[in-house]
Coordinates of C-alpha atoms in Angstrom, one line a residue:
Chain A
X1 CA 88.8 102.7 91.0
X2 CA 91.2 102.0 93.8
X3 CA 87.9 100.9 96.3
X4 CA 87.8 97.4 94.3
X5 CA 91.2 96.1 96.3
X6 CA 90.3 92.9 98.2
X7 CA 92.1 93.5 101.6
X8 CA 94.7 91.1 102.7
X9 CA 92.3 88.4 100.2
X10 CA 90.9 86.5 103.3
X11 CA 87.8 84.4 101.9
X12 CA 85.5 84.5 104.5
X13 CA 83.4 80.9 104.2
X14 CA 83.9 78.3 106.6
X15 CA 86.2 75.4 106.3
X16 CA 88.3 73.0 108.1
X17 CA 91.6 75.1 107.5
X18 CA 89.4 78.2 108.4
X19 CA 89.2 76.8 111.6
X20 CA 92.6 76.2 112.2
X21 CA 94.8 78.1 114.9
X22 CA 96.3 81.0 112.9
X23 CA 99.6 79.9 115.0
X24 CA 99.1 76.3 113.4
X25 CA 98.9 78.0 109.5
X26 CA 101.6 80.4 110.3
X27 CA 104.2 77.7 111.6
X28 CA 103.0 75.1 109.1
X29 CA 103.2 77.5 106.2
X30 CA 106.8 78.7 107.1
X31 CA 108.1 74.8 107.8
X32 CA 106.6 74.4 104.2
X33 CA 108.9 77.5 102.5
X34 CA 111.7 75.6 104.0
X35 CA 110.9 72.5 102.6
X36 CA 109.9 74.0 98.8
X37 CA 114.1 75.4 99.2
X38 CA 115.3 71.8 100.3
X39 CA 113.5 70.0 97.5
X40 CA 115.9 68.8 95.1
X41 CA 114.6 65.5 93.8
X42 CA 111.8 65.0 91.4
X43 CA 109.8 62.8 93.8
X44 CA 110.1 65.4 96.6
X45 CA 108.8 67.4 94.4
X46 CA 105.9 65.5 93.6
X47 CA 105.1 65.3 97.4
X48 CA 105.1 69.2 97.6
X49 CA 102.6 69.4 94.7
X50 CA 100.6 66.7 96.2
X51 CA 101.2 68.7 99.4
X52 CA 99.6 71.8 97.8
X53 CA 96.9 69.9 95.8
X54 CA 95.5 68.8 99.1
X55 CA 96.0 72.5 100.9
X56 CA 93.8 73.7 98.0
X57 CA 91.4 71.2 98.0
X58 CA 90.4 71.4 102.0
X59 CA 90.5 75.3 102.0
X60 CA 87.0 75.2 99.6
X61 CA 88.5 78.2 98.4
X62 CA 87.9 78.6 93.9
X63 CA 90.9 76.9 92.3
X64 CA 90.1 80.2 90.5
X65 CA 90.9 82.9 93.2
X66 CA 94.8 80.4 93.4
X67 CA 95.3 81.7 89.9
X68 CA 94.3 85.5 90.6
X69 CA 97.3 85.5 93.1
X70 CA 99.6 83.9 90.6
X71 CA 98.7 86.2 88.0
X72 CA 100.5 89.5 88.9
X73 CA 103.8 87.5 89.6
X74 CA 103.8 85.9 86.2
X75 CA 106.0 87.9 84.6
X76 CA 108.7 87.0 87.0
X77 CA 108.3 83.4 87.2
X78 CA 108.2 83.4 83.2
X79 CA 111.4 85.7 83.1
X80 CA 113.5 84.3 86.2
X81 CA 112.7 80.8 84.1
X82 CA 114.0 82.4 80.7
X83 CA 117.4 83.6 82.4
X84 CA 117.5 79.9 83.9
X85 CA 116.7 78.3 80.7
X86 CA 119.7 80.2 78.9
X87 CA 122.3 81.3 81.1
X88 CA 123.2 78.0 82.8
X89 CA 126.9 76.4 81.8
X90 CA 126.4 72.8 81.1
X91 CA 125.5 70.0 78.3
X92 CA 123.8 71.0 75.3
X93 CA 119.9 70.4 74.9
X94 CA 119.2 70.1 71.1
X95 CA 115.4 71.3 70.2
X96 CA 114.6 69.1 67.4
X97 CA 118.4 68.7 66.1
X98 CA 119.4 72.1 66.6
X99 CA 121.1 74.0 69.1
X100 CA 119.5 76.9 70.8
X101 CA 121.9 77.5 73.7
X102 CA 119.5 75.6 76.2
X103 CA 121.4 73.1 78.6
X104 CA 120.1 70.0 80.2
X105 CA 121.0 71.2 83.4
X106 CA 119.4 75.0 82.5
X107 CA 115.9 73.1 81.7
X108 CA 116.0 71.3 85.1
X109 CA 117.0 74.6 87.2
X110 CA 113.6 76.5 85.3
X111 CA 111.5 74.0 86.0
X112 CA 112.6 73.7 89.5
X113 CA 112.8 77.6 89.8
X114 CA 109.1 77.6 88.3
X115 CA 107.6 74.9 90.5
X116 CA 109.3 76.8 93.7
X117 CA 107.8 80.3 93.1
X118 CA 103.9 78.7 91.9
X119 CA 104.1 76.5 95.4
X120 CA 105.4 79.6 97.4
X121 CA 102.8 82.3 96.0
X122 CA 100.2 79.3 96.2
X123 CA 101.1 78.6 99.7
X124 CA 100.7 82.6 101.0
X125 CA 97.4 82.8 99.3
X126 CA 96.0 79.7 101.0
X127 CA 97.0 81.7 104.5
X128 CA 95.9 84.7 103.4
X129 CA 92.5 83.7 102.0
X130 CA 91.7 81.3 105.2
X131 CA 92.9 83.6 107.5
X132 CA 91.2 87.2 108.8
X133 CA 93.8 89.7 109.0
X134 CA 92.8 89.9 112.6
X135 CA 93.5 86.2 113.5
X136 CA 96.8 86.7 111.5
X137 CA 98.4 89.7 113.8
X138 CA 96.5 88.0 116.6
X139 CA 98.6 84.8 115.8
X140 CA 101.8 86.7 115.0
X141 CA 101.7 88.2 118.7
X142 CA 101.5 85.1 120.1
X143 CA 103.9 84.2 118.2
X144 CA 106.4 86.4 119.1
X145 CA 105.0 86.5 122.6
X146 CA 108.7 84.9 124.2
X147 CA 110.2 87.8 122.6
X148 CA 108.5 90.3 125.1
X149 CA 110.3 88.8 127.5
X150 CA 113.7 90.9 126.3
X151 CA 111.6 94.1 125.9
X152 CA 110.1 93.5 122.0
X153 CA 106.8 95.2 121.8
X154 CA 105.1 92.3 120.9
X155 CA 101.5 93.7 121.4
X156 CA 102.5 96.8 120.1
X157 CA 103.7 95.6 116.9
X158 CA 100.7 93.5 116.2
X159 CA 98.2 96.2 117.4
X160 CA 100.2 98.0 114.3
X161 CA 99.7 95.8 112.1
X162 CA 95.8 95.2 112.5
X163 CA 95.5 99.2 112.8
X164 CA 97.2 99.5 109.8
X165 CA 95.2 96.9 107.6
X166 CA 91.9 98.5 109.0
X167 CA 93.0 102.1 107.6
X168 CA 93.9 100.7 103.8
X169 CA 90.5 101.3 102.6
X170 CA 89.8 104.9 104.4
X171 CA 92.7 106.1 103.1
X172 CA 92.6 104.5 99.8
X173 CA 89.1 106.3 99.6
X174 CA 91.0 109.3 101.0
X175 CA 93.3 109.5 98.4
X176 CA 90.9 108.9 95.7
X177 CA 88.8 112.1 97.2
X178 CA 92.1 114.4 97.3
X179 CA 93.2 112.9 93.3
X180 CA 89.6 114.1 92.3
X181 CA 89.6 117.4 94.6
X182 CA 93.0 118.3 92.0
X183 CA 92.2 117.3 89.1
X184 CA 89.1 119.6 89.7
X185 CA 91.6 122.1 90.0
X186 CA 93.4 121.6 87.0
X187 CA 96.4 119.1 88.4
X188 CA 97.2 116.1 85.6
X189 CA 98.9 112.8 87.3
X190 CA 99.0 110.7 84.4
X191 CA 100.8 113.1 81.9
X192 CA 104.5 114.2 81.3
X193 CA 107.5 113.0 81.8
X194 CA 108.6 110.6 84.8
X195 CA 109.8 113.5 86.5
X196 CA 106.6 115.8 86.0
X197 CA 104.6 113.0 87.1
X198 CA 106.6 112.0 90.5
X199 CA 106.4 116.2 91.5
X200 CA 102.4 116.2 90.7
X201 CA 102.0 113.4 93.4
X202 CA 103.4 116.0 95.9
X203 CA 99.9 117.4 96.3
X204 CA 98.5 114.5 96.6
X205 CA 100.9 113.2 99.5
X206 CA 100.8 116.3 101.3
X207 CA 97.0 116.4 102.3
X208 CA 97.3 112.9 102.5
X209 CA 99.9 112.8 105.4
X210 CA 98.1 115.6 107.3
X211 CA 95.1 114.1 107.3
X212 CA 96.7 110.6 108.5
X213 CA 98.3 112.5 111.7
X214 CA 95.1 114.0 112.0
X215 CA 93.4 110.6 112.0
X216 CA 95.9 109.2 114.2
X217 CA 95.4 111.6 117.0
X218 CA 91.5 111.0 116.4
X219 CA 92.1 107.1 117.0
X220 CA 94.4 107.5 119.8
X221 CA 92.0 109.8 121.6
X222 CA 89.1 107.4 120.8
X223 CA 91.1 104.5 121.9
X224 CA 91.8 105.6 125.4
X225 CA 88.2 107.0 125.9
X226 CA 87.4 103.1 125.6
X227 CA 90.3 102.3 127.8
X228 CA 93.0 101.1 126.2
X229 CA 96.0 100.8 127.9
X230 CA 98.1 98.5 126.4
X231 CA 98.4 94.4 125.9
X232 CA 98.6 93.9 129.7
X233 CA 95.5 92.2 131.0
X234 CA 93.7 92.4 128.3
X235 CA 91.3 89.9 126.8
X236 CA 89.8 88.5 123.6
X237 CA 86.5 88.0 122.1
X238 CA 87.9 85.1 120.1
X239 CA 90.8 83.6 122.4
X240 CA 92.7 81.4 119.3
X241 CA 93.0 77.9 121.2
X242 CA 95.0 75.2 120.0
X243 CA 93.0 72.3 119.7
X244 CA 93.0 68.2 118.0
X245 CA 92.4 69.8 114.9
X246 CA 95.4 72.0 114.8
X247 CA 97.5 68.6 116.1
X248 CA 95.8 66.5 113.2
X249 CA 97.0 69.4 110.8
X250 CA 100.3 69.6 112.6
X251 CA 100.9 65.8 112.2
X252 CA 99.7 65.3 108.2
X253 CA 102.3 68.2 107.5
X254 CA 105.3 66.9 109.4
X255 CA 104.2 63.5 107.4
X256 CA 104.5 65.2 104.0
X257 CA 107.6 67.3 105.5
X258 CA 109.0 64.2 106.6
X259 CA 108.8 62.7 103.4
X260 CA 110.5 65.7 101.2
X261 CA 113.7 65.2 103.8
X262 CA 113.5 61.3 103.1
X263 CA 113.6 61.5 99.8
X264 CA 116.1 64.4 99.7
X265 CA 118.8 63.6 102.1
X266 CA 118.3 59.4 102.8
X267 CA 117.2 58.1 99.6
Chain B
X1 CA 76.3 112.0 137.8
X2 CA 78.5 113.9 136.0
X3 CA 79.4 117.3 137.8
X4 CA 81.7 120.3 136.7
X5 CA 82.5 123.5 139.7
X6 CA 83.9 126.3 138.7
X7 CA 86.1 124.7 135.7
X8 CA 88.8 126.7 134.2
X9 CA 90.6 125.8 130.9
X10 CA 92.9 127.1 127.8
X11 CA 94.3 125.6 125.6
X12 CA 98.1 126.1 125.1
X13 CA 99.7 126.4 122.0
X14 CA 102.8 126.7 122.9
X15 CA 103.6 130.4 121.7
X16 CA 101.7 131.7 124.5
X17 CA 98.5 130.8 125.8
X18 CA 95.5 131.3 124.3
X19 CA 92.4 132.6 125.2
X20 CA 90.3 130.6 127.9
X21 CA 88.3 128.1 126.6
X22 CA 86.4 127.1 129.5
X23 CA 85.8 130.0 132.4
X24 CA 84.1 129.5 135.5
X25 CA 81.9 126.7 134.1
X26 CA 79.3 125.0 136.6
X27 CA 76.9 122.4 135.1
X28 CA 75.7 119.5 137.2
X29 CA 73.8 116.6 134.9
X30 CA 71.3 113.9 136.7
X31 CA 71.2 110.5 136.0
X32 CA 68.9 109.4 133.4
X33 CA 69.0 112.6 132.1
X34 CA 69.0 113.9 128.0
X35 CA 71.2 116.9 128.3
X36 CA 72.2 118.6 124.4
X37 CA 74.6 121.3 124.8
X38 CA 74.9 124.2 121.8
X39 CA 76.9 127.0 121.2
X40 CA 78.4 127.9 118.3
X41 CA 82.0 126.9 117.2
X42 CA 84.8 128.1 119.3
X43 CA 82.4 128.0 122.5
X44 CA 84.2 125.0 123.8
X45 CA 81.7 122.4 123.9
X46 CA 83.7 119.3 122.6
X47 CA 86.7 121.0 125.1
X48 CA 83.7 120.5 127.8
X49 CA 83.0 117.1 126.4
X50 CA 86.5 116.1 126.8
X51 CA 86.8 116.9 130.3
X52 CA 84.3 114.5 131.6
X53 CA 85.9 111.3 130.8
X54 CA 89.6 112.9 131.9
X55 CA 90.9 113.1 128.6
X56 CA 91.5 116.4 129.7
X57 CA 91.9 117.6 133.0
X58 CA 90.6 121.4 134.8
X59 CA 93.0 123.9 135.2
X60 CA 90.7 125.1 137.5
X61 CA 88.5 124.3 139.4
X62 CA 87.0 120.4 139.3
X63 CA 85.0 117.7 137.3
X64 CA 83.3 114.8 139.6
X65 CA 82.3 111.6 137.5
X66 CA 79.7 109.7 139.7
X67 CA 81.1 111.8 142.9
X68 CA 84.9 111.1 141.1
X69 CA 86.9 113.9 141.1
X70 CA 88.7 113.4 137.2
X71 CA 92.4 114.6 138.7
X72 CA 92.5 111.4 141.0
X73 CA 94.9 109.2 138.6
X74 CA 94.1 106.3 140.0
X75 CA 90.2 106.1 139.2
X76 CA 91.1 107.5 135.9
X77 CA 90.0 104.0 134.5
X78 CA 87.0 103.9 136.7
X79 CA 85.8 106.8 135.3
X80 CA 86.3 106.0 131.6
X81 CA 84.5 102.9 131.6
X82 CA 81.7 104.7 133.5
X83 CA 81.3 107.3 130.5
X84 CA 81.4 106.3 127.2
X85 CA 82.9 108.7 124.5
X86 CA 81.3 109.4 120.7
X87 CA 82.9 111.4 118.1
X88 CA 82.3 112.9 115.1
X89 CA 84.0 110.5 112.4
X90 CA 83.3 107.4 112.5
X91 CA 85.6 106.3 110.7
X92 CA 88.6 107.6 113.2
X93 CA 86.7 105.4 115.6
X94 CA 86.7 102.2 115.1
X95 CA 89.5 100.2 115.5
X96 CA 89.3 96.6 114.3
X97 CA 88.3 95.3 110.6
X98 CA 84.8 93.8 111.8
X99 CA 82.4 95.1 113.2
X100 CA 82.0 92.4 116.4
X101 CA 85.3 92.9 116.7
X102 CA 85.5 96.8 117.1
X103 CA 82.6 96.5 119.7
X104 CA 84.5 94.3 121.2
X105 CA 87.3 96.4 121.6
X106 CA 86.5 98.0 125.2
X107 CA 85.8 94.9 126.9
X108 CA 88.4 93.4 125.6
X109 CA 90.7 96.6 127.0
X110 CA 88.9 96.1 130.5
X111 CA 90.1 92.0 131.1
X112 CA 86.6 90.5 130.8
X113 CA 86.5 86.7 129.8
X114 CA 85.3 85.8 126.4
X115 CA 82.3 84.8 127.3
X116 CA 81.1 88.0 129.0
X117 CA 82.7 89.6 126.1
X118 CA 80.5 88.1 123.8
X119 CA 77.0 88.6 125.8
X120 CA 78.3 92.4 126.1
X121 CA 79.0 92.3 121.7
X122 CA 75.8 90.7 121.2
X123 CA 73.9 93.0 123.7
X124 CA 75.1 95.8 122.4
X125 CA 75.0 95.2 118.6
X126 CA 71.4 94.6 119.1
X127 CA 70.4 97.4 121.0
X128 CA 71.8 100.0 118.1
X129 CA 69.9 97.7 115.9
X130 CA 72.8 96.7 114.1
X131 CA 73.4 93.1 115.0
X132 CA 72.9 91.7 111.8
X133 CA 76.0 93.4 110.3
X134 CA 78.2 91.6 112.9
X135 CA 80.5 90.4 110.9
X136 CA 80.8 93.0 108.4
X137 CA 84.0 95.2 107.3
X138 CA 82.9 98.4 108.8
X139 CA 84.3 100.6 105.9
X140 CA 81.9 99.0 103.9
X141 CA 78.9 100.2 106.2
X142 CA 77.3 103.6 105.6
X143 CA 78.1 106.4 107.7
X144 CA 75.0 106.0 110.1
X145 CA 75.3 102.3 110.6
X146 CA 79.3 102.9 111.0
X147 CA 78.2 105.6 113.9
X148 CA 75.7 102.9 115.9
X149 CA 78.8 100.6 115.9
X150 CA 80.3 103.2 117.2
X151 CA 77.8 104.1 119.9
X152 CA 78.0 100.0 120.3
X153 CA 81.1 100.2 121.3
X154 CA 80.9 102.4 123.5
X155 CA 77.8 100.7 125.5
X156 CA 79.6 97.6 125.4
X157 CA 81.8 98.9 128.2
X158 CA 78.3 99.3 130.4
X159 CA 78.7 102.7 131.3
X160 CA 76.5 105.1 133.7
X161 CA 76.7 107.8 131.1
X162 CA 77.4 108.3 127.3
X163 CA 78.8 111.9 126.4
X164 CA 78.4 112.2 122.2
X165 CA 80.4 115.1 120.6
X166 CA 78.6 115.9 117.3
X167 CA 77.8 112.3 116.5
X168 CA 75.8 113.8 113.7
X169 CA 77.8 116.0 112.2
X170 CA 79.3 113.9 109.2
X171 CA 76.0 112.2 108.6
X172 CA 73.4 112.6 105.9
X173 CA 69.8 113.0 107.1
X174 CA 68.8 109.2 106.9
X175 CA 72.1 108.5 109.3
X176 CA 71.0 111.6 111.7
X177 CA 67.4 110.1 111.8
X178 CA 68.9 106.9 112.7
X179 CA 71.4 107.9 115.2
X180 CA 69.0 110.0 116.8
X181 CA 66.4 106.9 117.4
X182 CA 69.3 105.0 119.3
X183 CA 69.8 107.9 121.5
X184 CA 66.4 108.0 122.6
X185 CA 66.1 104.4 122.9
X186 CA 69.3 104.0 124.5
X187 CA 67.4 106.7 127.1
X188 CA 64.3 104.8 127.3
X189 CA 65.3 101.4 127.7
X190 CA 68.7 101.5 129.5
X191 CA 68.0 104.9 131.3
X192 CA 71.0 105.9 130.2
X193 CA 71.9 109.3 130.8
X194 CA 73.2 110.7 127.8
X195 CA 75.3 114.3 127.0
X196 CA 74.5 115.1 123.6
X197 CA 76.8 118.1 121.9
X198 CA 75.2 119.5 118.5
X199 CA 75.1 121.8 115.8
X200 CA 71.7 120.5 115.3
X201 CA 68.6 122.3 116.4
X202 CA 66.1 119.9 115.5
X203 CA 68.2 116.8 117.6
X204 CA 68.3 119.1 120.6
X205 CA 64.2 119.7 120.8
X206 CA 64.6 116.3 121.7
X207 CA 66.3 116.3 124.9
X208 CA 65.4 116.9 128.0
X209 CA 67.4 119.7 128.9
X210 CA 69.5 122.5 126.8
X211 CA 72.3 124.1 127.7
X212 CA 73.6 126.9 125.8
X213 CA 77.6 128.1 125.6
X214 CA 79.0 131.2 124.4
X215 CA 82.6 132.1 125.2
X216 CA 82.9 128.7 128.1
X217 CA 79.9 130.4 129.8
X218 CA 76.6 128.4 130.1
X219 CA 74.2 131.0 129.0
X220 CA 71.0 129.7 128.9
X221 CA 70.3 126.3 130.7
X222 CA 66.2 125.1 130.5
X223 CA 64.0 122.9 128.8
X224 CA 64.2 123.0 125.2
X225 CA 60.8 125.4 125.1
X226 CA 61.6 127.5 127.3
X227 CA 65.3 127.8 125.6
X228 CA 63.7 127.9 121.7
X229 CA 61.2 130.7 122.8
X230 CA 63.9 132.6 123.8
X231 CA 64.7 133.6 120.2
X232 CA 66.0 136.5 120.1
X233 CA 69.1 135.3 122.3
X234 CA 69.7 132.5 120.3
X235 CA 70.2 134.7 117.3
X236 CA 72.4 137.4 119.2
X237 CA 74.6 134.1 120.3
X238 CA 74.8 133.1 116.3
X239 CA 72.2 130.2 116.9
X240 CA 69.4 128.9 115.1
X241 CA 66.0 127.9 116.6
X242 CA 64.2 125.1 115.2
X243 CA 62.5 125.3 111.7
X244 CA 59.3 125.4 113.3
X245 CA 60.1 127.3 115.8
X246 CA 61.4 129.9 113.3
X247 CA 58.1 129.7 111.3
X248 CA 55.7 130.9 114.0
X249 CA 58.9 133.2 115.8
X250 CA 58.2 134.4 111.8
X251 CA 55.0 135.2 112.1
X252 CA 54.9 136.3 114.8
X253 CA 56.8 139.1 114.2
X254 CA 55.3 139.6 111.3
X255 CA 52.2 141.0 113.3
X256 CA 50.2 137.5 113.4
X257 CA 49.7 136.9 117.0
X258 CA 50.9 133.0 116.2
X259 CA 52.5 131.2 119.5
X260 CA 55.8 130.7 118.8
X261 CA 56.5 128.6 122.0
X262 CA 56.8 125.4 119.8
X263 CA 59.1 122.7 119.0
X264 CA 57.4 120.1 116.8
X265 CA 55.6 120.5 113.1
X266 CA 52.5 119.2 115.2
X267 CA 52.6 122.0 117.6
X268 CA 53.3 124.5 114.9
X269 CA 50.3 123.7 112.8
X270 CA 48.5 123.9 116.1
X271 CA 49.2 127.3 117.1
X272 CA 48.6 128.3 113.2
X273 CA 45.7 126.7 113.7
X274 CA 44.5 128.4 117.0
X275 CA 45.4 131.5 115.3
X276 CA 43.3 131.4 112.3
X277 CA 40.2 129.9 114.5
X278 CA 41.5 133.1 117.1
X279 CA 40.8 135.4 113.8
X280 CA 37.5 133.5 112.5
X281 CA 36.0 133.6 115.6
X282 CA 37.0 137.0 116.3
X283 CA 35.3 138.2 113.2

């Protein structure tokens, strides 16, 4: 049951955003949370949409697999729009002659509020799905690579993260095996009150811990017996290279960003 | 090759020491050479195993890697990229989310250009016969194919020597069978000299050479026949023979004068044979 979780989502075909620098998608991706929060005017709007539209499109990901992500957050963009709709002071929106308690200026905050969390959520999945989780931490060291200049354990902390995202599945598997090896015994997770049910996952944390020290140590001792020794001189299969397709990619976005401060601030 | 004199180890636990794992241990392996080592649990054979790539170091005594001694912490690196490590679970392992990746891992460690790196992944990934799955998640793989990317990763480094510590031991027969095929063809094609540790009888008919431990004592240390025939020792040091082996030991003892110096189901049905033409003739 838990085995079916696609890992950090990535869509492995080929395609030009596929391609990209992961530091181009990260940065780009980032500049383009700022501008969904400095939108304010309908046409800027527009231009993010248009933005995203295109993003879609040139990933050759399924429209589909866009909705999947949206799906779980749902709930909050449909509530956080409610609460918008009917708790903002202003002027009076009559539905067919009658007052509800909407406001003009409650309608306009939803739908901005709306449009904000689809472009956001649809934004991280197109990263996600064109992105490995390897070129990601890869690209996040980099990244942060000036920082190890005042002692932040860049490598380290990337190294982490991809060790970390390669050990979801083993352990999800792991703790599918110790839920199974319980209820065997007689243990119930899914009855009883709130209480009962939090104290019958002690069990299963337990053996679940020990075994991820144990693991650990296994790794640690397997990565040093194929000479690890930290980020200093090491190499990469795939060096991540910034090339005229990242700057083509660079220079369309700052266009569309470009455009959302125009017609925000000058307009 | 890979040489250990007089080596002296315990493990402490902290309390107080415990007893000595490895005691007064000589073994000295050729190049090129099969070695399996046995003994039953607690002998200190993975303890051994660990000591000739420095991940643990003699208390007494010495280990020399290609004429390295293992204490001198500057050639540490020298000497781990000269003998590549296999463990039991794959799965603790491998490091990366694909597979090219994971083989990738060592070179990666040792500075070599991304070209060279590539060759090396490629190389490698086709010797275990696995290159096909190159860009696969390796927790989807099954536990044989996930211990050949394993074994790939370690030959990816290029080392003199491989030193596998019950590579088996978590497989099911199909994965043994398979990681026992790279083994030997690792040996045949890249004379590479390989230390295999098992619980296995059947996987260490196989090598060239056996070396039996009991207590971190080498007891026995021969060819595979001349270990196997030696039955009766086995058994006394809580050790199996081969099935075969076992048969005609078997009948033997059962009063049927059936050679029991064998190690294959060829050579068994030979010396059953010989013994029933023996009897019809006889008659």
């Amino acid at each position: 049951m838990l085995k079916d979780i696609t890992l950090g989502q990535y869509f492995p075909i080929d395609s030009f955003l596929h391609r990209l620098d992961p530091r181009t998608k990260i940065l780009i991706f980032i500049l383009d949370i700022v501008a969904i929060f400095m939108a304010q005017t309908v046409e800027s709007y527009v231009v993010l949409i248009l933005f995203t539209f295109l993003v879609m499109l040139i990933s050759k990901v399924p429209v589909k697999m866009y909705f999947k992500g949206l799906k779980p957050i749902l709930y909050i963009i449909v509530f956080t729009a409610l609460l918008n709709l009917f708790l903002t002071q202003g002027e009076d929106l009559p539905i067919f002659g009658y007052s509800v308690g909407i406001t003009v200026e409650g309608a306009i905050v939803a739908a901005k509020m709306a449009t904000r969390l689809v472009l956001l959520i649809i934004g991280s999945s197109a990263l996600t799905y064109t992105t490995s989780p390897m070129a990601l931490t890869d690209g996040i060291e980099k990244l942060l690579k000036p920082l190890s200049k005042i002692g932040f354990p860049t490598h380290e902390l990337a190294m982490m993260m991809s060790i970390a995202i390669k050990f979801i599945p083993t352990l999800i598997e792991e703790t599918d095996k110790i839920i199974k090896a319980q209820q065997a015994r007689g243990a119930s997770f899914d009855t009883g009150s709130i209480f009962k049910r939090a104290k019958a996952l002690i069990p299963m944390l337990v053996p679940l811990f020990i075994s991820a020290f144990r693991r650990a140590d296994e790794l640690a001792i397997a990565m040093e017996s194929r000479c690890y020794t930290g980020g200093d001189g090491r190499t990469r299969l795939k060096e991540i290279k910034f090339t005229h397709k990242d700057l083509a990619a660079t220079i369309c976005f700052l266009m569309f960003f470009a455009c959302v401060i125009f017609l925000d601030f000058i307009f | 090759m890979l040489k250990a004199e007089n080596l002296l180890y315990s493990y402490d636990n902290g309390v107080k020491k415990v007893d000595t794992v490895l005691d007064n241990l000589n073994l000295n392996i050729k190049k090129g050479e099969f070695v399996a080592v046995l003994g039953h649990n607690g002998c200190g054979k993975s303890t051994l195993a660990k000591h000739f790539n420095g991940l643990l170091l003699p208390l007494g005594g010495d280990v020399y890697v290609q004429g390295i001694n293992t204490k001198d912490e500057e050639m540490l690196w020298t000497i781990r990229r000269q003998v590549g490590m296999v463990f039991q679970n794959p799965d603790n392992q491998i490091v990366a989310n694909v597979v090219e990746e994971d083989v990738a891992f060592a070179p990666e460690n040792l500075g070599i250009p991304s070209a060279e790196i590539r060759k090396r992944v490629d190389d490698a990934l086709k010797t275990v016969d696995m290159y096909r799955y190159r860009k696969h998640a390796p927790h989807l793989l099954s536990g044989g194919q996930k211990q050949r990317v394993a074994i790939a990763g370690a030959i990816a480094m290029r080392p003199e020597c491989i030193v596998m510590d019950e590579p088996t031991a978590m497989l099911d027969p199909m994965g043994r069978a398979e990681v026992m095929e790279t083994i030997l063809k690792l040996k045949a094609q890249e004379n590479m000299t390989v230390v295999l540790i098992t619980h296995y009888m059947d996987e260490a008919a196989m090598a060239d050479r056996v070396v039996v431990m009991d207590d971190g004592h080498i007891v026995v240390d021969d060819t595979p026949r001349n270990v196997f025939s030696q039955v009766e020792l086995l058994k006394s040091l809580g050790l199996d023979v081969p099935q075969v082996t076992e048969l005609a030991y078997s009948l033997n003892k059962e009063g049927f004068d059936v050679n029991y110096d064998v190690l294959t189901v060829t050579e068994c049905a030979d010396a059953i044979m010989d013994y029933v033409r023996s009897i019809k003739s006889g008659n």
